[in-house]
Amino acid sequence: MRALRILLIIAVVLGGVFVAADRVAVHFAESEAADRIGFAGAEAGSTDVSIKGFPFLTQVADSRLDEVDVKVEDIRASAAGRDIRISEIRARLRDVTLGAGYTSATAARATGTAVLSYAALTEAADEGVTVAYGGDGKVKVTGSVRIPLVERTVTRTVLSTVTLVDGDTVRVRADEVPGEGIPGLEGLVRRKTDFERGIGGLPDGLRLERIEVAPGGLEVSVSGADIALAG
């Protein structure tokens, strides 16, 4: 009985050492991965990586991770010659294959959400235009235009619908622009308040699926396959 107790104690101690070593290894790997993940043609701010599954060391030995959560903040990309900032991308990566020497990785599948804040949309709009949450799935766009016919400047706020066009472009279009009987006013206002902006800088293989208007910004669902994570 004494020998059995000793064996059980040794097993518990060794198990604890293995768990501790496994957790140390996974934290180190998460830190290394966060430093290496990048976006082609774009600059990114902070990156956080969380590797799921236990034990981690056996996954590494097999050069395959079951699931990895990635969060990247403040991604600045250029689309059609105009910069647009993605406030945040949250992605869940599955079946991640590690390359030779663990210097690269590829996710077989990925799903997530890209968030464009209203401040970022204002930056991407024309000068003098602001974009804000309008409630009920709409955005509120405000802009000022000069009316040559009456030689005065007017400011108008419109509720606009946001749609995803061609899988990579955000379109903002006013539902209605009051003309107030002034010839050409609607067209002048729409030149300011209606716009399209492409979203670039996403990793190859990720595509935009749908867009939702939320109080904190536009939430764009993304998914893809064979996503290269580092190299």
JSON list of C-alpha atoms in Angstrom, two decimals:
[
{"chain": "A", "resi": 1, "resn": "MET", "atom": "CA", "xyz": [0.00, 0.00, 0.00]},
{"chain": "A", "resi": 2, "resn": "ARG", "atom": "CA", "xyz": [2.83, 2.39, 0.82]},
{"chain": "A", "resi": 3, "resn": "ALA", "atom": "CA", "xyz": [4.44, 1.73, -2.56]},
{"chain": "A", "resi": 4, "resn": "LEU", "atom": "CA", "xyz": [1.12, 2.34, -4.31]},
{"chain": "A", "resi": 5, "resn": "ARG", "atom": "CA", "xyz": [0.71, 5.65, -2.52]},
{"chain": "A", "resi": 6, "resn": "ILE", "atom": "CA", "xyz": [4.21, 6.68, -3.56]},
{"chain": "A", "resi": 7, "resn": "LEU", "atom": "CA", "xyz": [3.46, 5.78, -7.19]},
{"chain": "A", "resi": 8, "resn": "LEU", "atom": "CA", "xyz": [0.23, 7.79, -7.07]},
{"chain": "A", "resi": 9, "resn": "ILE", "atom": "CA", "xyz": [2.04, 10.79, -5.59]},
{"chain": "A", "resi": 10, "resn": "ILE", "atom": "CA", "xyz": [4.73, 10.57, -8.29]},
{"chain": "A", "resi": 11, "resn": "ALA", "atom": "CA", "xyz": [2.06, 10.32, -10.98]},
{"chain": "A", "resi": 12, "resn": "VAL", "atom": "CA", "xyz": [0.26, 13.39, -9.64]},
{"chain": "A", "resi": 13, "resn": "VAL", "atom": "CA", "xyz": [3.51, 15.36, -9.41]},
{"chain": "A", "resi": 14, "resn": "LEU", "atom": "CA", "xyz": [4.59, 14.38, -12.92]},
{"chain": "A", "resi": 15, "resn": "GLY", "atom": "CA", "xyz": [1.11, 15.17, -14.22]},
{"chain": "A", "resi": 16, "resn": "GLY", "atom": "CA", "xyz": [1.29, 18.60, -12.62]},
{"chain": "A", "resi": 17, "resn": "VAL", "atom": "CA", "xyz": [4.74, 19.20, -14.11]},
{"chain": "A", "resi": 18, "resn": "PHE", "atom": "CA", "xyz": [3.44, 18.17, -17.56]},
{"chain": "A", "resi": 19, "resn": "VAL", "atom": "CA", "xyz": [0.43, 20.48, -17.29]},
{"chain": "A", "resi": 20, "resn": "ALA", "atom": "CA", "xyz": [2.64, 23.36, -16.15]},
{"chain": "A", "resi": 21, "resn": "ALA", "atom": "CA", "xyz": [5.11, 22.74, -18.98]},
{"chain": "A", "resi": 22, "resn": "ASP", "atom": "CA", "xyz": [2.24, 22.47, -21.45]},
{"chain": "A", "resi": 23, "resn": "ARG", "atom": "CA", "xyz": [0.75, 25.81, -20.31]},
{"chain": "A", "resi": 24, "resn": "VAL", "atom": "CA", "xyz": [4.16, 27.54, -20.42]},
{"chain": "A", "resi": 25, "resn": "ALA", "atom": "CA", "xyz": [4.67, 26.23, -23.94]},
{"chain": "A", "resi": 26, "resn": "VAL", "atom": "CA", "xyz": [1.25, 27.37, -25.15]},
{"chain": "A", "resi": 27, "resn": "HIS", "atom": "CA", "xyz": [1.72, 30.88, -23.74]},
{"chain": "A", "resi": 28, "resn": "PHE", "atom": "CA", "xyz": [5.09, 31.15, -25.44]},
{"chain": "A", "resi": 29, "resn": "ALA", "atom": "CA", "xyz": [3.60, 29.93, -28.73]},
{"chain": "A", "resi": 30, "resn": "GLU", "atom": "CA", "xyz": [0.72, 32.41, -28.49]},
{"chain": "A", "resi": 31, "resn": "SER", "atom": "CA", "xyz": [3.15, 35.27, -27.98]},
{"chain": "A", "resi": 32, "resn": "GLU", "atom": "CA", "xyz": [5.32, 34.18, -30.91]},
{"chain": "A", "resi": 33, "resn": "ALA", "atom": "CA", "xyz": [2.29, 33.76, -33.17]},
{"chain": "A", "resi": 34, "resn": "ALA", "atom": "CA", "xyz": [0.94, 37.21, -32.26]},
{"chain": "A", "resi": 35, "resn": "ASP", "atom": "CA", "xyz": [4.25, 38.76, -33.34]},
{"chain": "A", "resi": 36, "resn": "ARG", "atom": "CA", "xyz": [4.25, 36.97, -36.70]},
{"chain": "A", "resi": 37, "resn": "ILE", "atom": "CA", "xyz": [0.66, 37.22, -37.92]},
{"chain": "A", "resi": 38, "resn": "GLY", "atom": "CA", "xyz": [0.40, 39.92, -40.58]},
{"chain": "A", "resi": 39, "resn": "PHE", "atom": "CA", "xyz": [-1.86, 41.28, -43.29]},
{"chain": "A", "resi": 40, "resn": "ALA", "atom": "CA", "xyz": [-0.68, 41.75, -46.85]},
{"chain": "A", "resi": 41, "resn": "GLY", "atom": "CA", "xyz": [-0.60, 45.41, -47.84]},
{"chain": "A", "resi": 42, "resn": "ALA", "atom": "CA", "xyz": [-1.85, 46.61, -44.47]},
{"chain": "A", "resi": 43, "resn": "GLU", "atom": "CA", "xyz": [-0.58, 47.81, -41.11]},
{"chain": "A", "resi": 44, "resn": "ALA", "atom": "CA", "xyz": [-2.04, 46.36, -37.92]},
{"chain": "A", "resi": 45, "resn": "GLY", "atom": "CA", "xyz": [-1.96, 47.31, -34.28]},
{"chain": "A", "resi": 46, "resn": "SER", "atom": "CA", "xyz": [-2.13, 44.82, -31.42]},
{"chain": "A", "resi": 47, "resn": "THR", "atom": "CA", "xyz": [-2.66, 41.11, -32.02]},
{"chain": "A", "resi": 48, "resn": "ASP", "atom": "CA", "xyz": [-3.88, 38.53, -29.52]},
{"chain": "A", "resi": 49, "resn": "VAL", "atom": "CA", "xyz": [-3.72, 34.77, -30.14]},
{"chain": "A", "resi": 50, "resn": "SER", "atom": "CA", "xyz": [-5.40, 32.07, -28.05]},
{"chain": "A", "resi": 51, "resn": "ILE", "atom": "CA", "xyz": [-4.60, 28.42, -28.83]},
{"chain": "A", "resi": 52, "resn": "LYS", "atom": "CA", "xyz": [-7.36, 26.04, -27.77]},
{"chain": "A", "resi": 53, "resn": "GLY", "atom": "CA", "xyz": [-7.21, 22.36, -26.92]},
{"chain": "A", "resi": 54, "resn": "PHE", "atom": "CA", "xyz": [-5.21, 20.29, -24.44]},
{"chain": "A", "resi": 55, "resn": "PRO", "atom": "CA", "xyz": [-2.57, 19.10, -24.40]},
{"chain": "A", "resi": 56, "resn": "PHE", "atom": "CA", "xyz": [-0.82, 21.63, -26.58]},
{"chain": "A", "resi": 57, "resn": "LEU", "atom": "CA", "xyz": [2.50, 19.78, -26.82]},
{"chain": "A", "resi": 58, "resn": "THR", "atom": "CA", "xyz": [0.97, 16.75, -28.49]},
{"chain": "A", "resi": 59, "resn": "GLN", "atom": "CA", "xyz": [-0.70, 19.02, -31.06]},
{"chain": "A", "resi": 60, "resn": "VAL", "atom": "CA", "xyz": [2.66, 20.64, -31.83]},
{"chain": "A", "resi": 61, "resn": "ALA", "atom": "CA", "xyz": [4.27, 17.23, -32.18]},
{"chain": "A", "resi": 62, "resn": "ASP", "atom": "CA", "xyz": [1.64, 16.44, -34.79]},
{"chain": "A", "resi": 63, "resn": "SER", "atom": "CA", "xyz": [2.20, 19.88, -36.47]},
{"chain": "A", "resi": 64, "resn": "ARG", "atom": "CA", "xyz": [-1.52, 20.57, -36.29]},
{"chain": "A", "resi": 65, "resn": "LEU", "atom": "CA", "xyz": [-3.63, 22.75, -33.97]},
{"chain": "A", "resi": 66, "resn": "ASP", "atom": "CA", "xyz": [-7.32, 22.03, -33.57]},
{"chain": "A", "resi": 67, "resn": "GLU", "atom": "CA", "xyz": [-8.52, 25.58, -32.98]},
{"chain": "A", "resi": 68, "resn": "VAL", "atom": "CA", "xyz": [-6.97, 29.05, -32.66]},
{"chain": "A", "resi": 69, "resn": "ASP", "atom": "CA", "xyz": [-8.72, 32.32, -31.82]},
{"chain": "A", "resi": 70, "resn": "VAL", "atom": "CA", "xyz": [-7.17, 35.49, -33.23]},
{"chain": "A", "resi": 71, "resn": "LYS", "atom": "CA", "xyz": [-8.02, 39.11, -32.47]},
{"chain": "A", "resi": 72, "resn": "VAL", "atom": "CA", "xyz": [-6.32, 41.93, -34.40]},
{"chain": "A", "resi": 73, "resn": "GLU", "atom": "CA", "xyz": [-7.01, 45.60, -33.73]},
{"chain": "A", "resi": 74, "resn": "ASP", "atom": "CA", "xyz": [-6.57, 48.75, -35.81]},
{"chain": "A", "resi": 75, "resn": "ILE", "atom": "CA", "xyz": [-5.85, 47.41, -39.30]},
{"chain": "A", "resi": 76, "resn": "ARG", "atom": "CA", "xyz": [-5.14, 50.15, -41.83]},
{"chain": "A", "resi": 77, "resn": "ALA", "atom": "CA", "xyz": [-5.44, 49.24, -45.48]},
{"chain": "A", "resi": 78, "resn": "SER", "atom": "CA", "xyz": [-5.76, 51.07, -48.77]},
{"chain": "A", "resi": 79, "resn": "ALA", "atom": "CA", "xyz": [-8.57, 50.41, -51.23]},
{"chain": "A", "resi": 80, "resn": "ALA", "atom": "CA", "xyz": [-8.98, 52.30, -54.50]},
{"chain": "A", "resi": 81, "resn": "GLY", "atom": "CA", "xyz": [-6.41, 54.83, -53.38]},
{"chain": "A", "resi": 82, "resn": "ARG", "atom": "CA", "xyz": [-8.22, 55.68, -50.14]},
{"chain": "A", "resi": 83, "resn": "ASP", "atom": "CA", "xyz": [-7.32, 54.41, -46.69]},
{"chain": "A", "resi": 84, "resn": "ILE", "atom": "CA", "xyz": [-9.93, 52.68, -44.57]},
{"chain": "A", "resi": 85, "resn": "ARG", "atom": "CA", "xyz": [-9.42, 51.44, -41.04]},
{"chain": "A", "resi": 86, "resn": "ILE", "atom": "CA", "xyz": [-10.81, 48.15, -39.77]},
{"chain": "A", "resi": 87, "resn": "SER", "atom": "CA", "xyz": [-11.21, 48.65, -36.04]},
{"chain": "A", "resi": 88, "resn": "GLU", "atom": "CA", "xyz": [-11.02, 44.97, -35.18]},
{"chain": "A", "resi": 89, "resn": "ILE", "atom": "CA", "xyz": [-11.03, 41.50, -36.65]},
{"chain": "A", "resi": 90, "resn": "ARG", "atom": "CA", "xyz": [-12.01, 38.51, -34.51]},
{"chain": "A", "resi": 91, "resn": "ALA", "atom": "CA", "xyz": [-11.48, 35.13, -36.17]},
{"chain": "A", "resi": 92, "resn": "ARG", "atom": "CA", "xyz": [-11.72, 31.48, -35.18]},
{"chain": "A", "resi": 93, "resn": "LEU", "atom": "CA", "xyz": [-9.31, 29.27, -37.11]},
{"chain": "A", "resi": 94, "resn": "ARG", "atom": "CA", "xyz": [-9.72, 25.50, -37.35]},
{"chain": "A", "resi": 95, "resn": "ASP", "atom": "CA", "xyz": [-7.39, 22.69, -38.41]},
{"chain": "A", "resi": 96, "resn": "VAL", "atom": "CA", "xyz": [-4.26, 24.84, -38.42]},
{"chain": "A", "resi": 97, "resn": "THR", "atom": "CA", "xyz": [-1.30, 23.11, -40.05]},
{"chain": "A", "resi": 98, "resn": "LEU", "atom": "CA", "xyz": [2.16, 24.24, -38.91]},
{"chain": "A", "resi": 99, "resn": "GLY", "atom": "CA", "xyz": [4.89, 24.62, -41.52]},
{"chain": "A", "resi": 100, "resn": "ALA", "atom": "CA", "xyz": [8.49, 23.42, -41.33]},
{"chain": "A", "resi": 101, "resn": "GLY", "atom": "CA", "xyz": [10.29, 24.95, -38.37]},
{"chain": "A", "resi": 102, "resn": "TYR", "atom": "CA", "xyz": [6.96, 26.42, -37.20]},
{"chain": "A", "resi": 103, "resn": "THR", "atom": "CA", "xyz": [7.68, 29.58, -39.21]},
{"chain": "A", "resi": 104, "resn": "SER", "atom": "CA", "xyz": [4.37, 29.47, -41.07]},
{"chain": "A", "resi": 105, "resn": "ALA", "atom": "CA", "xyz": [0.86, 28.14, -40.60]},
{"chain": "A", "resi": 106, "resn": "THR", "atom": "CA", "xyz": [-2.27, 27.61, -42.66]},
{"chain": "A", "resi": 107, "resn": "ALA", "atom": "CA", "xyz": [-5.84, 27.35, -41.37]},
{"chain": "A", "resi": 108, "resn": "ALA", "atom": "CA", "xyz": [-8.10, 24.95, -43.24]},
{"chain": "A", "resi": 109, "resn": "ARG", "atom": "CA", "xyz": [-11.19, 26.99, -42.24]},
{"chain": "A", "resi": 110, "resn": "ALA", "atom": "CA", "xyz": [-11.86, 30.36, -40.68]},
{"chain": "A", "resi": 111, "resn": "THR", "atom": "CA", "xyz": [-14.89, 32.34, -39.56]},
{"chain": "A", "resi": 112, "resn": "GLY", "atom": "CA", "xyz": [-15.05, 35.70, -37.86]},
{"chain": "A", "resi": 113, "resn": "THR", "atom": "CA", "xyz": [-16.16, 39.31, -37.75]},
{"chain": "A", "resi": 114, "resn": "ALA", "atom": "CA", "xyz": [-14.53, 42.52, -38.95]},
{"chain": "A", "resi": 115, "resn": "VAL", "atom": "CA", "xyz": [-15.69, 45.73, -37.26]},
{"chain": "A", "resi": 116, "resn": "LEU", "atom": "CA", "xyz": [-15.62, 49.15, -38.94]},
{"chain": "A", "resi": 117, "resn": "SER", "atom": "CA", "xyz": [-16.30, 51.91, -36.44]},
{"chain": "A", "resi": 118, "resn": "TYR", "atom": "CA", "xyz": [-18.29, 54.99, -37.40]},
{"chain": "A", "resi": 119, "resn": "ALA", "atom": "CA", "xyz": [-15.20, 57.09, -36.77]},
{"chain": "A", "resi": 120, "resn": "ALA", "atom": "CA", "xyz": [-13.37, 54.97, -39.36]},
{"chain": "A", "resi": 121, "resn": "LEU", "atom": "CA", "xyz": [-16.25, 55.38, -41.83]},
{"chain": "A", "resi": 122, "resn": "THR", "atom": "CA", "xyz": [-16.14, 59.14, -41.28]},
{"chain": "A", "resi": 123, "resn": "GLU", "atom": "CA", "xyz": [-12.42, 59.09, -42.08]},
{"chain": "A", "resi": 124, "resn": "ALA", "atom": "CA", "xyz": [-13.16, 57.17, -45.29]},
{"chain": "A", "resi": 125, "resn": "ALA", "atom": "CA", "xyz": [-16.00, 59.47, -46.39]},
{"chain": "A", "resi": 126, "resn": "ASP", "atom": "CA", "xyz": [-15.59, 62.74, -48.28]},
{"chain": "A", "resi": 127, "resn": "GLU", "atom": "CA", "xyz": [-14.34, 65.80, -46.44]},
{"chain": "A", "resi": 128, "resn": "GLY", "atom": "CA", "xyz": [-17.00, 67.38, -44.25]},
{"chain": "A", "resi": 129, "resn": "VAL", "atom": "CA", "xyz": [-19.10, 64.22, -44.01]},
{"chain": "A", "resi": 130, "resn": "THR", "atom": "CA", "xyz": [-19.78, 62.42, -40.73]},
{"chain": "A", "resi": 131, "resn": "VAL", "atom": "CA", "xyz": [-21.22, 58.93, -40.26]},
{"chain": "A", "resi": 132, "resn": "ALA", "atom": "CA", "xyz": [-22.98, 57.75, -37.09]},
{"chain": "A", "resi": 133, "resn": "TYR", "atom": "CA", "xyz": [-25.38, 55.07, -35.93]},
{"chain": "A", "resi": 134, "resn": "GLY", "atom": "CA", "xyz": [-28.93, 55.87, -37.01]},
{"chain": "A", "resi": 135, "resn": "GLY", "atom": "CA", "xyz": [-30.83, 53.09, -35.23]},
{"chain": "A", "resi": 136, "resn": "ASP", "atom": "CA", "xyz": [-33.06, 50.38, -36.68]},
{"chain": "A", "resi": 137, "resn": "GLY", "atom": "CA", "xyz": [-30.33, 49.00, -38.94]},
{"chain": "A", "resi": 138, "resn": "LYS", "atom": "CA", "xyz": [-29.52, 52.37, -40.52]},
{"chain": "A", "resi": 139, "resn": "VAL", "atom": "CA", "xyz": [-26.59, 54.78, -40.44]},
{"chain": "A", "resi": 140, "resn": "LYS", "atom": "CA", "xyz": [-26.92, 58.56, -40.14]},
{"chain": "A", "resi": 141, "resn": "VAL", "atom": "CA", "xyz": [-24.88, 60.57, -42.61]},
{"chain": "A", "resi": 142, "resn": "THR", "atom": "CA", "xyz": [-24.44, 64.34, -42.34]},
{"chain": "A", "resi": 143, "resn": "GLY", "atom": "CA", "xyz": [-22.88, 66.58, -44.96]},
{"chain": "A", "resi": 144, "resn": "SER", "atom": "CA", "xyz": [-22.87, 70.19, -46.15]},
{"chain": "A", "resi": 145, "resn": "VAL", "atom": "CA", "xyz": [-23.29, 71.29, -49.77]},
{"chain": "A", "resi": 146, "resn": "ARG", "atom": "CA", "xyz": [-23.13, 74.60, -51.57]},
{"chain": "A", "resi": 147, "resn": "ILE", "atom": "CA", "xyz": [-26.20, 75.41, -53.68]},
{"chain": "A", "resi": 148, "resn": "PRO", "atom": "CA", "xyz": [-25.13, 77.71, -56.54]},
{"chain": "A", "resi": 149, "resn": "LEU", "atom": "CA", "xyz": [-28.72, 78.59, -57.48]},
{"chain": "A", "resi": 150, "resn": "VAL", "atom": "CA", "xyz": [-29.43, 80.33, -54.18]},
{"chain": "A", "resi": 151, "resn": "GLU", "atom": "CA", "xyz": [-25.79, 80.97, -53.25]},
{"chain": "A", "resi": 152, "resn": "ARG", "atom": "CA", "xyz": [-25.93, 79.36, -49.84]},
{"chain": "A", "resi": 153, "resn": "THR", "atom": "CA", "xyz": [-24.63, 76.32, -48.01]},
{"chain": "A", "resi": 154, "resn": "VAL", "atom": "CA", "xyz": [-27.02, 73.82, -46.47]},
{"chain": "A", "resi": 155, "resn": "THR", "atom": "CA", "xyz": [-26.35, 70.94, -44.10]},
{"chain": "A", "resi": 156, "resn": "ARG", "atom": "CA", "xyz": [-28.44, 67.81, -44.38]},
{"chain": "A", "resi": 157, "resn": "THR", "atom": "CA", "xyz": [-28.65, 64.61, -42.33]},
{"chain": "A", "resi": 158, "resn": "VAL", "atom": "CA", "xyz": [-30.04, 61.49, -43.99]},
{"chain": "A", "resi": 159, "resn": "LEU", "atom": "CA", "xyz": [-30.73, 57.93, -42.91]},
{"chain": "A", "resi": 160, "resn": "SER", "atom": "CA", "xyz": [-28.88, 55.51, -45.14]},
{"chain": "A", "resi": 161, "resn": "THR", "atom": "CA", "xyz": [-28.88, 51.81, -45.91]},
{"chain": "A", "resi": 162, "resn": "VAL", "atom": "CA", "xyz": [-25.57, 49.96, -45.89]},
{"chain": "A", "resi": 163, "resn": "THR", "atom": "CA", "xyz": [-25.03, 47.01, -48.22]},
{"chain": "A", "resi": 164, "resn": "LEU", "atom": "CA", "xyz": [-22.17, 44.76, -49.24]},
{"chain": "A", "resi": 165, "resn": "VAL", "atom": "CA", "xyz": [-21.38, 44.96, -52.97]},
{"chain": "A", "resi": 166, "resn": "ASP", "atom": "CA", "xyz": [-19.28, 42.52, -55.02]},
{"chain": "A", "resi": 167, "resn": "GLY", "atom": "CA", "xyz": [-18.07, 40.81, -51.85]},
{"chain": "A", "resi": 168, "resn": "ASP", "atom": "CA", "xyz": [-15.49, 43.48, -50.97]},
{"chain": "A", "resi": 169, "resn": "THR", "atom": "CA", "xyz": [-17.16, 46.91, -51.05]},
{"chain": "A", "resi": 170, "resn": "VAL", "atom": "CA", "xyz": [-19.32, 48.76, -48.52]},
{"chain": "A", "resi": 171, "resn": "ARG", "atom": "CA", "xyz": [-22.04, 50.90, -50.11]},
{"chain": "A", "resi": 172, "resn": "VAL", "atom": "CA", "xyz": [-23.80, 53.67, -48.16]},
{"chain": "A", "resi": 173, "resn": "ARG", "atom": "CA", "xyz": [-26.89, 55.14, -49.84]},
{"chain": "A", "resi": 174, "resn": "ALA", "atom": "CA", "xyz": [-29.50, 57.52, -48.45]},
{"chain": "A", "resi": 175, "resn": "ASP", "atom": "CA", "xyz": [-33.03, 56.15, -48.34]},
{"chain": "A", "resi": 176, "resn": "GLU", "atom": "CA", "xyz": [-34.48, 59.57, -49.06]},
{"chain": "A", "resi": 177, "resn": "VAL", "atom": "CA", "xyz": [-33.16, 63.12, -49.58]},
{"chain": "A", "resi": 178, "resn": "PRO", "atom": "CA", "xyz": [-35.72, 65.94, -49.20]},
{"chain": "A", "resi": 179, "resn": "GLY", "atom": "CA", "xyz": [-35.48, 68.19, -52.23]},
{"chain": "A", "resi": 180, "resn": "GLU", "atom": "CA", "xyz": [-37.43, 71.05, -50.65]},
{"chain": "A", "resi": 181, "resn": "GLY", "atom": "CA", "xyz": [-38.36, 72.25, -54.10]},
{"chain": "A", "resi": 182, "resn": "ILE", "atom": "CA", "xyz": [-34.79, 73.34, -54.85]},
{"chain": "A", "resi": 183, "resn": "PRO", "atom": "CA", "xyz": [-33.71, 72.05, -58.28]},
{"chain": "A", "resi": 184, "resn": "GLY", "atom": "CA", "xyz": [-30.70, 69.76, -58.10]},
{"chain": "A", "resi": 185, "resn": "LEU", "atom": "CA", "xyz": [-30.55, 69.69, -54.29]},
{"chain": "A", "resi": 186, "resn": "GLU", "atom": "CA", "xyz": [-31.03, 65.93, -54.00]},
{"chain": "A", "resi": 187, "resn": "GLY", "atom": "CA", "xyz": [-28.18, 65.24, -56.43]},
{"chain": "A", "resi": 188, "resn": "LEU", "atom": "CA", "xyz": [-25.84, 67.63, -54.62]},
{"chain": "A", "resi": 189, "resn": "VAL", "atom": "CA", "xyz": [-26.60, 66.04, -51.26]},
{"chain": "A", "resi": 190, "resn": "ARG", "atom": "CA", "xyz": [-26.20, 62.51, -52.60]},
{"chain": "A", "resi": 191, "resn": "ARG", "atom": "CA", "xyz": [-22.76, 63.35, -54.00]},
{"chain": "A", "resi": 192, "resn": "LYS", "atom": "CA", "xyz": [-21.75, 63.97, -50.40]},
{"chain": "A", "resi": 193, "resn": "THR", "atom": "CA", "xyz": [-23.72, 61.39, -48.46]},
{"chain": "A", "resi": 194, "resn": "ASP", "atom": "CA", "xyz": [-23.73, 58.41, -50.86]},
{"chain": "A", "resi": 195, "resn": "PHE", "atom": "CA", "xyz": [-20.42, 56.59, -51.21]},
{"chain": "A", "resi": 196, "resn": "GLU", "atom": "CA", "xyz": [-18.73, 53.25, -51.71]},
{"chain": "A", "resi": 197, "resn": "ARG", "atom": "CA", "xyz": [-15.49, 52.09, -50.12]},
{"chain": "A", "resi": 198, "resn": "GLY", "atom": "CA", "xyz": [-13.62, 48.87, -50.77]},
{"chain": "A", "resi": 199, "resn": "ILE", "atom": "CA", "xyz": [-12.20, 46.90, -47.86]},
{"chain": "A", "resi": 200, "resn": "GLY", "atom": "CA", "xyz": [-8.66, 45.76, -48.46]},
{"chain": "A", "resi": 201, "resn": "GLY", "atom": "CA", "xyz": [-5.93, 44.28, -46.31]},
{"chain": "A", "resi": 202, "resn": "LEU", "atom": "CA", "xyz": [-7.72, 41.08, -45.36]},
{"chain": "A", "resi": 203, "resn": "PRO", "atom": "CA", "xyz": [-5.61, 37.87, -45.41]},
{"chain": "A", "resi": 204, "resn": "ASP", "atom": "CA", "xyz": [-5.76, 35.94, -48.67]},
{"chain": "A", "resi": 205, "resn": "GLY", "atom": "CA", "xyz": [-8.58, 33.43, -48.58]},
{"chain": "A", "resi": 206, "resn": "LEU", "atom": "CA", "xyz": [-10.89, 35.45, -46.33]},
{"chain": "A", "resi": 207, "resn": "ARG", "atom": "CA", "xyz": [-14.05, 36.79, -47.96]},
{"chain": "A", "resi": 208, "resn": "LEU", "atom": "CA", "xyz": [-16.80, 39.10, -46.75]},
{"chain": "A", "resi": 209, "resn": "GLU", "atom": "CA", "xyz": [-20.15, 37.37, -46.27]},
{"chain": "A", "resi": 210, "resn": "ARG", "atom": "CA", "xyz": [-22.69, 39.86, -44.93]},
{"chain": "A", "resi": 211, "resn": "ILE", "atom": "CA", "xyz": [-22.87, 43.20, -43.15]},
{"chain": "A", "resi": 212, "resn": "GLU", "atom": "CA", "xyz": [-24.90, 44.37, -40.16]},
{"chain": "A", "resi": 213, "resn": "VAL", "atom": "CA", "xyz": [-25.35, 47.87, -38.75]},
{"chain": "A", "resi": 214, "resn": "ALA", "atom": "CA", "xyz": [-24.74, 47.84, -34.99]},
{"chain": "A", "resi": 215, "resn": "PRO", "atom": "CA", "xyz": [-24.46, 50.61, -32.38]},
{"chain": "A", "resi": 216, "resn": "GLY", "atom": "CA", "xyz": [-20.66, 50.18, -32.21]},
{"chain": "A", "resi": 217, "resn": "GLY", "atom": "CA", "xyz": [-20.07, 50.13, -35.96]},
{"chain": "A", "resi": 218, "resn": "LEU", "atom": "CA", "xyz": [-20.52, 47.99, -39.04]},
{"chain": "A", "resi": 219, "resn": "GLU", "atom": "CA", "xyz": [-20.03, 44.30, -38.30]},
{"chain": "A", "resi": 220, "resn": "VAL", "atom": "CA", "xyz": [-18.93, 42.35, -41.35]},
{"chain": "A", "resi": 221, "resn": "SER", "atom": "CA", "xyz": [-19.02, 38.54, -41.21]},
{"chain": "A", "resi": 222, "resn": "VAL", "atom": "CA", "xyz": [-16.01, 36.90, -42.85]},
{"chain": "A", "resi": 223, "resn": "SER", "atom": "CA", "xyz": [-15.15, 33.31, -43.69]},
{"chain": "A", "resi": 224, "resn": "GLY", "atom": "CA", "xyz": [-12.64, 31.45, -45.79]},
{"chain": "A", "resi": 225, "resn": "ALA", "atom": "CA", "xyz": [-10.46, 28.44, -46.38]},
{"chain": "A", "resi": 226, "resn": "ASP", "atom": "CA", "xyz": [-6.72, 27.79, -46.63]},
{"chain": "A", "resi": 227, "resn": "ILE", "atom": "CA", "xyz": [-5.79, 31.00, -44.80]},
{"chain": "A", "resi": 228, "resn": "ALA", "atom": "CA", "xyz": [-2.04, 31.69, -44.62]},
{"chain": "A", "resi": 229, "resn": "LEU", "atom": "CA", "xyz": [-1.28, 33.05, -41.15]},
{"chain": "A", "resi": 230, "resn": "ALA", "atom": "CA", "xyz": [2.42, 33.75, -41.15]},
{"chain": "A", "resi": 231, "resn": "GLY", "atom": "CA", "xyz": [5.48, 33.40, -43.25]}
]
